[in-house]
Amino acid sequence: MAGELHLRVITPDKIALDTHTDSLRVPAVDGLMGILKRHAPMVAALDSGVLRWNENGQPRHMFVSGGFCEVQDNEVRVVTQAGERPAEIDEQRAREAETRARERLKVGKSAVGSTGAGEALDTARAELALRRALMRLSAKSLE
């Protein structure tokens, strides 16, 4: 469509979204980033979060799990590990992932004197898993 942004969300498995919009917000690692028509060319690293855009005047949402966003010539490409619309999100599975991540964090904090690199890595992974689960649930709640 003339005068609009062409938005594509690409995952390792599929093209999760291919649409047109007049604006969108992406969860960049340094905060939410708004993108409008005629945006300057750029590449931004993405955090796990909720991608938001308008489609035919209606607000739409999708969970994305990291990756990057490239903007050039009114084309926006989001390349991510996962791109899930609210209807595709299994709420029970996301809640179970949240519970597992919280348990892993509790175990890591209760291990007195564990300051090794392995423990720090386990804690960081648990924090990322928790963030992904919470962002999936956030996207699901927008359904």
XYZ file of N, CA and C in Angstrom:
429
model
N 0.845 -1.173 0.000
C 0.000 0.000 0.000
C 0.892 1.238 0.000
N 0.560 2.187 -0.840
C 1.373 3.386 -0.965
C 1.320 4.214 0.309
N 2.478 4.736 0.685
C 2.524 5.628 1.832
C 2.481 4.947 3.175
N 2.571 3.634 3.222
C 2.564 2.921 4.498
C 3.846 2.126 4.653
N 4.064 1.673 5.867
C 5.188 0.797 6.157
C 4.819 -0.644 5.824
N 5.739 -1.350 5.223
C 5.557 -2.784 4.999
C 6.264 -3.482 6.150
N 5.527 -4.216 6.965
C 6.057 -4.871 8.163
C 6.097 -6.375 7.952
N 7.283 -6.954 8.167
C 7.437 -8.409 8.102
C 8.128 -8.877 9.372
N 7.581 -9.917 9.986
C 8.202 -10.557 11.142
C 8.639 -11.939 10.684
N 9.938 -12.185 10.796
C 10.534 -13.412 10.273
C 11.137 -14.200 11.427
N 10.756 -15.473 11.534
C 11.310 -16.369 12.548
C 12.072 -17.483 11.825
N 12.815 -18.315 12.542
C 13.501 -19.426 11.871
C 12.550 -20.385 11.158
N 11.295 -20.453 11.613
C 10.336 -21.409 11.059
C 9.448 -20.866 9.949
N 9.193 -19.550 9.982
C 8.176 -19.026 9.071
C 8.230 -17.504 9.013
N 7.447 -16.961 8.100
C 7.162 -15.533 8.122
C 5.912 -15.405 8.984
N 6.090 -14.904 10.196
C 5.002 -14.858 11.171
C 4.014 -13.737 10.884
N 4.460 -12.717 10.143
C 3.582 -11.582 9.855
C 4.068 -10.904 8.586
N 3.133 -10.528 7.727
C 3.438 -9.770 6.514
C 2.249 -8.852 6.287
N 2.396 -7.574 6.643
C 1.269 -6.653 6.602
C 1.752 -5.235 6.333
N 0.819 -4.303 6.276
C 1.120 -2.885 6.122
C 0.543 -2.130 7.315
N 1.224 -1.071 7.709
C 0.788 -0.274 8.846
C 1.278 1.155 8.680
N 0.680 2.067 9.441
C 1.160 3.449 9.404
C 2.161 3.728 10.524
N 2.205 2.853 11.527
C 3.159 3.025 12.626
C 3.287 1.724 13.403
N 4.394 1.596 14.127
C 4.567 0.445 15.003
C 5.516 0.811 16.129
N 5.494 -0.018 17.175
C 6.417 0.115 18.305
C 7.079 -1.231 18.513
N 8.409 -1.193 18.589
C 9.176 -2.418 18.789
C 9.878 -2.365 20.139
N 10.030 -3.529 20.797
C 10.717 -3.570 22.095
C 12.239 -3.644 21.917
N 12.867 -2.499 21.671
C 14.321 -2.458 21.512
C 14.983 -2.700 22.869
N 16.243 -3.108 22.859
C 16.932 -3.406 24.118
C 17.053 -2.176 25.007
N 17.016 -0.984 24.423
C 17.105 0.227 25.237
C 15.761 0.929 25.400
N 14.665 0.210 25.206
C 13.323 0.750 25.421
C 12.460 0.644 24.177
N 11.194 1.008 24.322
C 10.275 0.961 23.182
C 10.688 1.987 22.140
N 10.606 1.597 20.870
C 10.994 2.474 19.780
C 9.829 2.595 18.813
N 9.409 3.825 18.551
C 8.345 4.074 17.594
C 8.901 4.250 16.193
N 8.199 3.708 15.216
C 8.621 3.804 13.816
C 7.430 4.285 12.997
N 7.653 5.363 12.240
C 6.632 5.931 11.371
C 7.101 5.856 9.920
N 6.205 6.224 8.999
C 6.565 6.284 7.583
C 7.771 7.202 7.404
N 8.585 6.894 6.414
C 9.776 7.665 6.064
C 10.790 7.730 7.208
N 10.824 6.707 8.043
C 11.814 6.632 9.128
C 13.207 6.505 8.515
N 14.180 7.084 9.160
C 15.563 6.966 8.694
C 15.995 5.503 8.739
N 16.856 5.093 7.828
C 17.354 3.714 7.866
C 18.046 3.431 9.196
N 17.805 2.257 9.737
C 18.422 1.890 11.012
C 18.304 0.403 11.251
N 19.123 -0.067 12.187
C 19.046 -1.435 12.692
C 19.071 -1.322 14.207
N 18.172 -2.040 14.881
C 18.112 -2.006 16.344
C 18.018 -3.426 16.887
N 18.738 -3.678 17.968
C 18.628 -4.967 18.667
C 17.325 -4.975 19.452
N 16.651 -6.123 19.460
C 15.367 -6.243 20.146
C 15.485 -7.071 21.416
N 14.648 -6.718 22.373
C 14.481 -7.470 23.604
C 13.232 -8.335 23.425
N 12.993 -9.254 24.327
C 11.712 -9.963 24.325
C 10.651 -8.971 24.772
N 9.537 -8.951 24.069
C 8.487 -8.005 24.421
C 7.334 -8.070 23.446
N 6.515 -7.024 23.475
C 5.314 -6.965 22.648
C 5.527 -5.968 21.516
N 5.420 -6.456 20.287
C 5.439 -5.628 19.089
C 4.011 -5.132 18.890
N 3.857 -3.828 18.652
C 2.510 -3.249 18.493
C 2.431 -2.492 17.169
N 1.302 -2.651 16.457
C 1.080 -1.941 15.206
C -0.415 -1.806 14.987
N -0.795 -0.995 14.005
C -2.196 -0.853 13.612
C -2.383 -1.518 12.262
N -3.473 -2.238 12.139
C -3.804 -2.900 10.876
C -5.247 -2.561 10.555
N -5.463 -1.832 9.457
C -6.804 -1.375 9.077
C -7.467 -0.607 10.219
N -6.690 0.223 10.900
C -7.217 1.047 11.982
C -7.390 0.333 13.307
N -7.073 -0.946 13.366
C -7.226 -1.729 14.593
C -5.861 -2.016 15.216
N -5.740 -1.841 16.541
C -4.461 -2.165 17.185
C -4.211 -3.672 17.167
N -2.981 -4.053 16.873
C -2.571 -5.459 16.847
C -1.320 -5.617 17.696
N -1.096 -6.846 18.150
C 0.030 -7.129 19.038
C 0.619 -8.490 18.712
N 1.904 -8.626 19.012
C 2.575 -9.901 18.808
C 3.757 -9.983 19.766
N 3.935 -11.145 20.391
C 5.117 -11.382 21.214
C 6.295 -11.658 20.294
N 7.433 -11.000 20.567
C 8.675 -11.303 19.855
C 9.755 -11.607 20.887
N 10.644 -12.511 20.540
C 11.687 -12.953 21.464
C 13.064 -12.571 20.933
N 13.487 -11.352 21.272
C 14.807 -10.894 20.872
C 14.934 -10.742 19.370
N 16.178 -10.626 18.905
C 16.438 -10.491 17.485
C 16.830 -9.072 17.127
N 16.443 -8.658 15.913
C 16.743 -7.293 15.496
C 15.657 -6.780 14.560
N 15.629 -5.461 14.412
C 14.672 -4.778 13.549
C 15.477 -3.934 12.566
N 15.161 -4.056 11.291
C 15.820 -3.261 10.262
C 14.771 -2.410 9.557
N 15.052 -1.114 9.427
C 14.149 -0.188 8.748
C 14.890 0.413 7.559
N 14.265 0.346 6.378
C 14.851 0.956 5.190
C 13.771 1.113 4.129
N 13.633 2.315 3.598
C 12.691 2.599 2.504
C 11.266 2.135 2.818
N 10.764 2.490 3.984
C 9.406 2.122 4.423
C 9.189 0.617 4.519
N 10.262 -0.131 4.623
C 10.215 -1.579 4.859
C 10.763 -1.821 6.260
N 10.015 -2.558 7.061
C 10.466 -2.909 8.411
C 10.529 -4.425 8.487
N 11.731 -4.927 8.751
C 11.925 -6.369 8.913
C 12.303 -6.632 10.356
N 11.524 -7.470 11.014
C 11.825 -7.911 12.371
C 12.239 -9.375 12.264
N 13.473 -9.660 12.637
C 13.982 -11.032 12.620
C 14.119 -11.453 14.071
N 13.414 -12.510 14.457
C 13.307 -12.880 15.860
C 13.244 -14.399 16.030
N 13.567 -14.868 17.221
C 13.480 -16.303 17.523
C 12.036 -16.784 17.516
N 11.115 -15.943 18.010
C 9.696 -16.322 18.069
C 8.846 -15.095 17.784
N 7.792 -15.284 17.028
C 6.803 -14.247 16.761
C 5.433 -14.880 16.901
N 4.732 -14.538 17.987
C 3.461 -15.209 18.287
C 2.360 -14.187 18.535
N 1.275 -14.327 17.777
C 0.093 -13.499 18.042
C -0.587 -14.028 19.304
N -1.386 -13.190 19.968
C -2.024 -13.634 21.219
C -2.775 -14.958 21.094
N -3.469 -15.181 19.993
C -4.234 -16.426 19.826
C -3.329 -17.650 19.727
N -2.065 -17.450 19.368
C -1.124 -18.564 19.221
C -0.408 -18.909 20.524
N -0.544 -18.056 21.523
C 0.181 -18.252 22.781
C -0.589 -19.207 23.680
N 0.078 -20.243 24.131
C -0.490 -21.204 25.071
C -0.281 -20.636 26.474
N -1.352 -20.098 27.050
C -1.246 -19.417 28.344
C -0.759 -20.357 29.444
N -1.257 -21.579 29.467
C -0.836 -22.529 30.499
C 0.661 -22.817 30.383
N 1.127 -23.009 29.172
C 2.557 -23.272 28.960
C 3.403 -22.077 29.414
N 2.939 -20.862 29.116
C 3.671 -19.663 29.532
C 3.695 -19.541 31.053
N 2.579 -19.863 31.707
C 2.546 -19.808 33.182
C 3.477 -20.866 33.786
N 3.518 -22.045 33.178
C 4.431 -23.088 33.656
C 5.887 -22.654 33.478
N 6.186 -22.004 32.360
C 7.546 -21.497 32.131
C 7.894 -20.429 33.162
N 6.923 -19.585 33.493
C 7.143 -18.565 34.529
C 7.458 -19.227 35.869
N 6.678 -20.233 36.239
C 6.891 -20.937 37.512
C 8.264 -21.597 37.541
N 8.637 -22.278 36.455
C 9.962 -22.922 36.395
C 11.086 -21.899 36.535
N 10.956 -20.772 35.859
C 12.000 -19.743 35.922
C 12.107 -19.170 37.327
N 10.968 -18.933 37.969
C 10.999 -18.410 39.350
C 11.650 -19.424 40.292
N 11.364 -20.703 40.093
C 11.986 -21.743 40.926
C 13.499 -21.785 40.708
N 13.922 -21.681 39.461
C 15.358 -21.669 39.172
C 16.038 -20.469 39.823
N 15.353 -19.336 39.845
C 15.927 -18.149 40.489
C 16.013 -18.334 42.000
N 14.987 -18.953 42.594
C 15.017 -19.215 44.045
C 16.179 -20.127 44.403
N 16.352 -21.184 43.634
C 17.437 -22.137 43.895
C 18.782 -21.428 43.780
N 18.936 -20.598 42.772
C 20.184 -19.871 42.579
C 20.485 -18.920 43.722
N 19.460 -18.254 44.248
C 19.660 -17.305 45.344
C 19.893 -18.009 46.668
N 19.353 -19.209 46.816
C 19.503 -19.913 48.095
C 20.829 -20.660 48.195
N 21.527 -20.805 47.086
C 22.821 -21.496 47.104
C 23.871 -20.545 47.675
N 24.044 -20.594 48.996
C 24.944 -19.687 49.702
C 26.372 -19.892 49.219
N 27.032 -18.789 48.916
C 28.424 -18.841 48.512
C 28.652 -19.223 47.069
N 27.608 -19.390 46.299
C 27.795 -19.769 44.898
C 27.989 -18.500 44.071
N 29.221 -18.222 43.749
C 29.528 -17.015 42.979
C 30.265 -17.339 41.691
N 30.291 -18.593 41.324
C 31.014 -18.993 40.124
C 30.324 -18.535 38.858
N 31.069 -18.605 37.766
C 30.537 -18.185 36.470
C 29.350 -19.050 36.051
N 29.403 -20.339 36.379
C 28.298 -21.233 36.025
C 27.001 -20.835 36.697
N 27.079 -20.491 37.979
C 25.883 -20.070 38.710
C 25.356 -18.743 38.169
N 26.270 -17.828 37.849
C 25.855 -16.537 37.294
C 25.162 -16.731 35.946
N 25.683 -17.643 35.144
C 25.073 -17.933 33.848
C 23.695 -18.559 34.028
N 23.566 -19.487 34.970
C 22.266 -20.108 35.249
C 21.251 -19.056 35.686
N 21.680 -18.132 36.534
C 20.786 -17.066 37.001
C 20.363 -16.180 35.836
N 21.302 -15.807 34.985
C 20.975 -14.964 33.827
C 19.994 -15.670 32.896
N 20.200 -16.955 32.678
C 19.275 -17.719 31.821
C 17.882 -17.784 32.439
N 17.819 -17.979 33.745
C 16.521 -18.028 34.428
C 15.819 -16.679 34.331
N 16.575 -15.585 34.469
C 15.981 -14.250 34.355
C 15.436 -14.014 32.950
N 16.169 -14.449 31.939
C 15.688 -14.310 30.559
C 14.446 -15.160 30.313
N 14.435 -16.371 30.836
C 13.265 -17.245 30.685
C 12.048 -16.626 31.364
N 12.265 -16.039 32.538
C 11.167 -15.384 33.250
C 10.645 -14.208 32.432
N 11.541 -13.400 31.885
C 11.114 -12.247 31.080
C 10.321 -12.703 29.856
N 10.788 -13.741 29.176
C 10.050 -14.247 28.007
C 8.652 -14.708 28.404
N 8.554 -15.446 29.507
C 7.243 -15.940 29.959
C 6.316 -14.778 30.291
N 6.833 -13.783 31.000
C 6.003 -12.631 31.374
C 5.567 -11.828 30.149
N 6.437 -11.689 29.174
C 6.084 -10.952 27.954
C 5.062 -11.727 27.120
N 5.174 -13.048 27.095
C 4.152 -13.860 26.408
C 2.795 -13.655 27.075
N 2.782 -13.697 28.404
C 1.525 -13.502 29.133
C 0.979 -12.093 28.910
N 1.862 -11.112 28.827
C 1.434 -9.743 28.556
C 0.784 -9.651 27.178
N 1.400 -10.264 26.169
C 0.827 -10.259 24.822
C -0.510 -10.993 24.809
N -0.592 -12.114 25.518
C -1.835 -12.895 25.573
C -2.958 -12.074 26.188
N -2.636 -11.268 27.203
C -3.666 -10.478 27.884
C -4.249 -9.394 26.978
N -3.582 -9.072 25.881
C -4.065 -8.050 24.950
C -5.025 -8.619 23.914
N -5.262 -9.920 23.956
C -6.129 -10.615 22.993
C -7.537 -10.060 23.039
